[in-house]
Amino acid sequence: MTVTKRQSSRKSKLPLHLMLLPAVILTLIFAYLPMAGIVIAFQNYKPWLGIRHSEWVGFDNFNYLFDYPDSRQVILNTLVIAGMKIVVGMIVPITFALLLNEVRKSAFKRTVQTLVYLPHFLSWVILGGILIDMLSPTGIVNHVLVQLFGIKPVFFLGNGNWFRFTVITSDVWKEFGFATIVYLASLAGINPALYEAAELDGASRWKQTLHVTIPGILPIIIVVGTLALGNILNGGFDQIFNLYNPLVYHKGDIVDTFVYRFGLEQGQLSFATAVGLFKSAVSMVVIVISYFLAYRFANYRIF
C-alpha cells in the first residue's frame, strides 16, 4: 500500500519536474559549465593558446590585484555605493509604505502605488540616456537651478562626489516602488484587532505606528536587510556602466566595471577573471553569513 502511494505521488509530481527541467538545463549550461573557466584566473591566459597550453602562474594574478594601485579604491567604491544603496533603499520604501498605508482612499492608493512601481520596468540603458541629457551642464535640471535659484551649473556626472549621489538617488527612485510592495504585503498581515486595542487605550496614529505597525513588519525588515548583505559587492554594473566616464573613475568605478574594462577592453582576461573570482568568493561568504543572520534573528530559512 505504501509503495503504491509513493508511486502515485511520483507520477503526480512528474509534470512539475518536467516543467522545471528546461530551467535546470539552462542553469547548468549558462551558470555551471562556464565555471570551468575559473582556471584562467591562475594562468597567463592567451586566447590563441587556449586553457590547456597557457602558462600556469598560480596566485600571481591575485597578488597583482592587491598590489595594483586602483584595486583598493575600486573595492572601496563598490562597498560605499552598494552599502548606501542598501541602507537608503530600505529606509525609503519602508517610510513610503508606512505613509501609503495611512491613505484611506483605495483608488488614490492604487494609483500612487502603480506610478512609483513603473520605473522598475525601465532598463538602465533607457534611464541612463535620459539622466545624461537631464543632468548635463546644459540640461533641464541645471537650467532650473540657474534660473530659479541662481546656482551655478552642477556637473552631476562629471564630479565624483555628485556622481555617487546621483547613482544612489536614481537607483532608489527606480526600485523603491517595487520594494514597497513587500512592506505593504507585510502591513496587510497585521491583525486589525491590535490597532483597535491600541485605539481604545488612547494611542494616537503615531503611537500605533511605533508600537503596532513597526513591530509588525520588523521580521520582514530584518529578513530583507540581512539578505541584502549578499549584494554588498554588487554596485550595479548596468547602471554605473551607462552613467560613468573617465572623469569619475576615482569615485564611481566598481568591481564589475573594473573587470569589464580590464577583461574586454584591455584584453587582460586572467587578471579580470581573478578579480571576478575574488568578488564571487567574498560574496559567497557574505551570503552564507546573511542567511545565518536571517535565520537567527527572523527565523527565516529557505529549506
PDB file of N, CA and C in Angstrom, residues 60-111:
ATOM      1  N   ASP A  60      49.625  34.587  -8.922  1.00  0.00           N
ATOM      2  CA  ASP A  60      50.244  35.850  -9.350  1.00  0.00           C
ATOM      3  C   ASP A  60      49.199  36.916  -9.687  1.00  0.00           C
ATOM      4  N   ASN A  61      48.108  36.506 -10.316  1.00  0.00           N
ATOM      5  CA  ASN A  61      47.064  37.475 -10.678  1.00  0.00           C
ATOM      6  C   ASN A  61      46.397  38.063  -9.442  1.00  0.00           C
ATOM      7  N   PHE A  62      46.244  37.247  -8.402  1.00  0.00           N
ATOM      8  CA  PHE A  62      45.645  37.744  -7.165  1.00  0.00           C
ATOM      9  C   PHE A  62      46.615  38.666  -6.431  1.00  0.00           C
ATOM     10  N   ASN A  63      47.895  38.331  -6.469  1.00  0.00           N
ATOM     11  CA  ASN A  63      48.893  39.224  -5.880  1.00  0.00           C
ATOM     12  C   ASN A  63      48.912  40.572  -6.601  1.00  0.00           C
ATOM     13  N   TYR A  64      48.783  40.516  -7.918  1.00  0.00           N
ATOM     14  CA  TYR A  64      48.743  41.747  -8.710  1.00  0.00           C
ATOM     15  C   TYR A  64      47.505  42.561  -8.374  1.00  0.00           C
ATOM     16  N   LEU A  65      46.402  41.849  -8.089  1.00  0.00           N
ATOM     17  CA  LEU A  65      45.160  42.527  -7.721  1.00  0.00           C
ATOM     18  C   LEU A  65      45.356  43.383  -6.479  1.00  0.00           C
ATOM     19  N   PHE A  66      45.982  42.821  -5.450  1.00  0.00           N
ATOM     20  CA  PHE A  66      46.152  43.557  -4.198  1.00  0.00           C
ATOM     21  C   PHE A  66      47.285  44.580  -4.270  1.00  0.00           C
ATOM     22  N   ASP A  67      48.192  44.405  -5.217  1.00  0.00           N
ATOM     23  CA  ASP A  67      49.278  45.376  -5.387  1.00  0.00           C
ATOM     24  C   ASP A  67      48.906  46.505  -6.340  1.00  0.00           C
ATOM     25  N   TYR A  68      47.893  46.287  -7.162  1.00  0.00           N
ATOM     26  CA  TYR A  68      47.508  47.295  -8.152  1.00  0.00           C
ATOM     27  C   TYR A  68      46.978  48.543  -7.439  1.00  0.00           C
ATOM     28  N   PRO A  69      47.474  49.728  -7.771  1.00  0.00           N
ATOM     29  CA  PRO A  69      47.111  50.945  -7.032  1.00  0.00           C
ATOM     30  C   PRO A  69      45.611  51.230  -6.982  1.00  0.00           C
ATOM     31  N   ASP A  70      44.901  50.956  -8.073  1.00  0.00           N
ATOM     32  CA  ASP A  70      43.486  51.329  -8.141  1.00  0.00           C
ATOM     33  C   ASP A  70      42.544  50.289  -7.555  1.00  0.00           C
ATOM     34  N   SER A  71      43.035  49.078  -7.257  1.00  0.00           N
ATOM     35  CA  SER A  71      42.146  47.999  -6.843  1.00  0.00           C
ATOM     36  C   SER A  71      41.472  48.293  -5.498  1.00  0.00           C
ATOM     37  N   ARG A  72      42.234  48.847  -4.561  1.00  0.00           N
ATOM     38  CA  ARG A  72      41.642  49.158  -3.258  1.00  0.00           C
ATOM     39  C   ARG A  72      40.573  50.231  -3.367  1.00  0.00           C
ATOM     40  N   GLN A  73      40.833  51.239  -4.214  1.00  0.00           N
ATOM     41  CA  GLN A  73      39.841  52.292  -4.410  1.00  0.00           C
ATOM     42  C   GLN A  73      38.582  51.740  -5.065  1.00  0.00           C
ATOM     43  N   VAL A  74      38.752  50.796  -6.000  1.00  0.00           N
ATOM     44  CA  VAL A  74      37.602  50.182  -6.667  1.00  0.00           C
ATOM     45  C   VAL A  74      36.762  49.399  -5.664  1.00  0.00           C
ATOM     46  N   ILE A  75      37.414  48.632  -4.790  1.00  0.00           N
ATOM     47  CA  ILE A  75      36.687  47.879  -3.765  1.00  0.00           C
ATOM     48  C   ILE A  75      35.980  48.829  -2.808  1.00  0.00           C
ATOM     49  N   LEU A  76      36.659  49.914  -2.421  1.00  0.00           N
ATOM     50  CA  LEU A  76      36.037  50.906  -1.544  1.00  0.00           C
ATOM     51  C   LEU A  76      34.831  51.547  -2.211  1.00  0.00           C
ATOM     52  N   ASN A  77      34.971  51.912  -3.484  1.00  0.00           N
ATOM     53  CA  ASN A  77      33.840  52.489  -4.218  1.00  0.00           C
ATOM     54  C   ASN A  77      32.656  51.540  -4.234  1.00  0.00           C
ATOM     55  N   THR A  78      32.936  50.263  -4.466  1.00  0.00           N
ATOM     56  CA  THR A  78      31.868  49.264  -4.520  1.00  0.00           C
ATOM     57  C   THR A  78      31.157  49.162  -3.182  1.00  0.00           C
ATOM     58  N   LEU A  79      31.926  49.098  -2.097  1.00  0.00           N
ATOM     59  CA  LEU A  79      31.333  48.981  -0.764  1.00  0.00           C
ATOM     60  C   LEU A  79      30.502  50.204  -0.409  1.00  0.00           C
ATOM     61  N   VAL A  80      31.022  51.400  -0.742  1.00  0.00           N
ATOM     62  CA  VAL A  80      30.299  52.637  -0.416  1.00  0.00           C
ATOM     63  C   VAL A  80      28.999  52.728  -1.209  1.00  0.00           C
ATOM     64  N   ILE A  81      29.088  52.534  -2.525  1.00  0.00           N
ATOM     65  CA  ILE A  81      27.904  52.667  -3.371  1.00  0.00           C
ATOM     66  C   ILE A  81      26.868  51.586  -3.048  1.00  0.00           C
ATOM     67  N   ALA A  82      27.321  50.330  -2.962  1.00  0.00           N
ATOM     68  CA  ALA A  82      26.391  49.236  -2.670  1.00  0.00           C
ATOM     69  C   ALA A  82      25.811  49.375  -1.265  1.00  0.00           C
ATOM     70  N   GLY A  83      26.654  49.753  -0.288  1.00  0.00           N
ATOM     71  CA  GLY A  83      26.167  49.917   1.080  1.00  0.00           C
ATOM     72  C   GLY A  83      25.124  51.005   1.202  1.00  0.00           C
ATOM     73  N   MET A  84      25.368  52.145   0.550  1.00  0.00           N
ATOM     74  CA  MET A  84      24.392  53.240   0.599  1.00  0.00           C
ATOM     75  C   MET A  84      23.110  52.872  -0.130  1.00  0.00           C
ATOM     76  N   LYS A  85      23.237  52.120  -1.218  1.00  0.00           N
ATOM     77  CA  LYS A  85      22.034  51.669  -1.915  1.00  0.00           C
ATOM     78  C   LYS A  85      21.189  50.774  -1.015  1.00  0.00           C
ATOM     79  N   ILE A  86      21.846  49.902  -0.257  1.00  0.00           N
ATOM     80  CA  ILE A  86      21.120  49.000   0.636  1.00  0.00           C
ATOM     81  C   ILE A  86      20.417  49.782   1.748  1.00  0.00           C
ATOM     82  N   VAL A  87      21.166  50.698   2.382  1.00  0.00           N
ATOM     83  CA  VAL A  87      20.615  51.446   3.517  1.00  0.00           C
ATOM     84  C   VAL A  87      19.476  52.364   3.077  1.00  0.00           C
ATOM     85  N   VAL A  88      19.770  53.237   2.108  1.00  0.00           N
ATOM     86  CA  VAL A  88      18.738  54.181   1.642  1.00  0.00           C
ATOM     87  C   VAL A  88      17.618  53.426   0.931  1.00  0.00           C
ATOM     88  N   GLY A  89      17.974  52.332   0.235  1.00  0.00           N
ATOM     89  CA  GLY A  89      16.980  51.540  -0.471  1.00  0.00           C
ATOM     90  C   GLY A  89      16.046  50.785   0.447  1.00  0.00           C
ATOM     91  N   MET A  90      16.349  50.738   1.743  1.00  0.00           N
ATOM     92  CA  MET A  90      15.425  50.166   2.727  1.00  0.00           C
ATOM     93  C   MET A  90      14.626  51.246   3.446  1.00  0.00           C
ATOM     94  N   ILE A  91      15.299  52.343   3.786  1.00  0.00           N
ATOM     95  CA  ILE A  91      14.622  53.415   4.527  1.00  0.00           C
ATOM     96  C   ILE A  91      13.490  54.028   3.712  1.00  0.00           C
ATOM     97  N   VAL A  92      13.750  54.314   2.430  1.00  0.00           N
ATOM     98  CA  VAL A  92      12.746  54.983   1.591  1.00  0.00           C
ATOM     99  C   VAL A  92      11.493  54.123   1.393  1.00  0.00           C
ATOM    100  N   PRO A  93      11.593  52.865   0.948  1.00  0.00           N
ATOM    101  CA  PRO A  93      10.362  52.082   0.766  1.00  0.00           C
ATOM    102  C   PRO A  93       9.610  51.801   2.062  1.00  0.00           C
ATOM    103  N   ILE A  94      10.338  51.629   3.176  1.00  0.00           N
ATOM    104  CA  ILE A  94       9.650  51.426   4.459  1.00  0.00           C
ATOM    105  C   ILE A  94       8.848  52.662   4.826  1.00  0.00           C
ATOM    106  N   THR A  95       9.490  53.826   4.712  1.00  0.00           N
ATOM    107  CA  THR A  95       8.790  55.079   5.022  1.00  0.00           C
ATOM    108  C   THR A  95       7.605  55.297   4.097  1.00  0.00           C
ATOM    109  N   PHE A  96       7.815  55.050   2.802  1.00  0.00           N
ATOM    110  CA  PHE A  96       6.734  55.243   1.840  1.00  0.00           C
ATOM    111  C   PHE A  96       5.594  54.266   2.097  1.00  0.00           C
ATOM    112  N   ALA A  97       5.913  53.026   2.437  1.00  0.00           N
ATOM    113  CA  ALA A  97       4.863  52.027   2.724  1.00  0.00           C
ATOM    114  C   ALA A  97       4.053  52.434   3.953  1.00  0.00           C
ATOM    115  N   LEU A  98       4.726  52.954   4.982  1.00  0.00           N
ATOM    116  CA  LEU A  98       4.017  53.410   6.174  1.00  0.00           C
ATOM    117  C   LEU A  98       3.091  54.579   5.855  1.00  0.00           C
ATOM    118  N   LEU A  99       3.568  55.515   5.029  1.00  0.00           N
ATOM    119  CA  LEU A  99       2.728  56.653   4.648  1.00  0.00           C
ATOM    120  C   LEU A  99       1.561  56.221   3.776  1.00  0.00           C
ATOM    121  N   LEU A 100       1.842  55.352   2.802  1.00  0.00           N
ATOM    122  CA  LEU A 100       0.790  54.890   1.900  1.00  0.00           C
ATOM    123  C   LEU A 100      -0.242  54.055   2.638  1.00  0.00           C
ATOM    124  N   ASN A 101       0.177  53.388   3.684  1.00  0.00           N
ATOM    125  CA  ASN A 101      -0.735  52.564   4.467  1.00  0.00           C
ATOM    126  C   ASN A 101      -1.770  53.404   5.215  1.00  0.00           C
ATOM    127  N   GLU A 102      -1.445  54.686   5.428  1.00  0.00           N
ATOM    128  CA  GLU A 102      -2.369  55.574   6.129  1.00  0.00           C
ATOM    129  C   GLU A 102      -3.432  56.162   5.203  1.00  0.00           C
ATOM    130  N   VAL A 103      -3.228  56.014   3.893  1.00  0.00           N
ATOM    131  CA  VAL A 103      -4.198  56.541   2.929  1.00  0.00           C
ATOM    132  C   VAL A 103      -5.450  55.674   2.949  1.00  0.00           C
ATOM    133  N   ARG A 104      -6.587  56.298   3.054  1.00  0.00           N
ATOM    134  CA  ARG A 104      -7.856  55.555   3.171  1.00  0.00           C
ATOM    135  C   ARG A 104      -8.587  55.416   1.836  1.00  0.00           C
ATOM    136  N   LYS A 105      -8.293  56.293   0.857  1.00  0.00           N
ATOM    137  CA  LYS A 105      -8.946  56.182  -0.446  1.00  0.00           C
ATOM    138  C   LYS A 105      -8.197  55.160  -1.288  1.00  0.00           C
ATOM    139  N   SER A 106      -8.816  54.012  -1.503  1.00  0.00           N
ATOM    140  CA  SER A 106      -8.139  52.901  -2.176  1.00  0.00           C
ATOM    141  C   SER A 106      -7.767  53.232  -3.619  1.00  0.00           C
ATOM    142  N   ALA A 107      -8.605  54.008  -4.310  1.00  0.00           N
ATOM    143  CA  ALA A 107      -8.327  54.349  -5.710  1.00  0.00           C
ATOM    144  C   ALA A 107      -7.046  55.187  -5.806  1.00  0.00           C
ATOM    145  N   PHE A 108      -6.938  56.181  -4.931  1.00  0.00           N
ATOM    146  CA  PHE A 108      -5.740  57.019  -4.916  1.00  0.00           C
ATOM    147  C   PHE A 108      -4.516  56.194  -4.511  1.00  0.00           C
ATOM    148  N   LYS A 109      -4.707  55.312  -3.568  1.00  0.00           N
ATOM    149  CA  LYS A 109      -3.612  54.462  -3.079  1.00  0.00           C
ATOM    150  C   LYS A 109      -3.082  53.567  -4.190  1.00  0.00           C
ATOM    151  N   ARG A 110      -3.992  52.941  -4.941  1.00  0.00           N
ATOM    152  CA  ARG A 110      -3.577  52.063  -6.033  1.00  0.00           C
ATOM    153  C   ARG A 110      -2.893  52.853  -7.151  1.00  0.00           C
ATOM    154  N   THR A 111      -3.400  54.054  -7.428  1.00  0.00           N
ATOM    155  CA  THR A 111      -2.811  54.885  -8.480  1.00  0.00           C
ATOM    156  C   THR A 111      -1.372  55.271  -8.141  1.00  0.00           C
TER     157      THR A 111
END
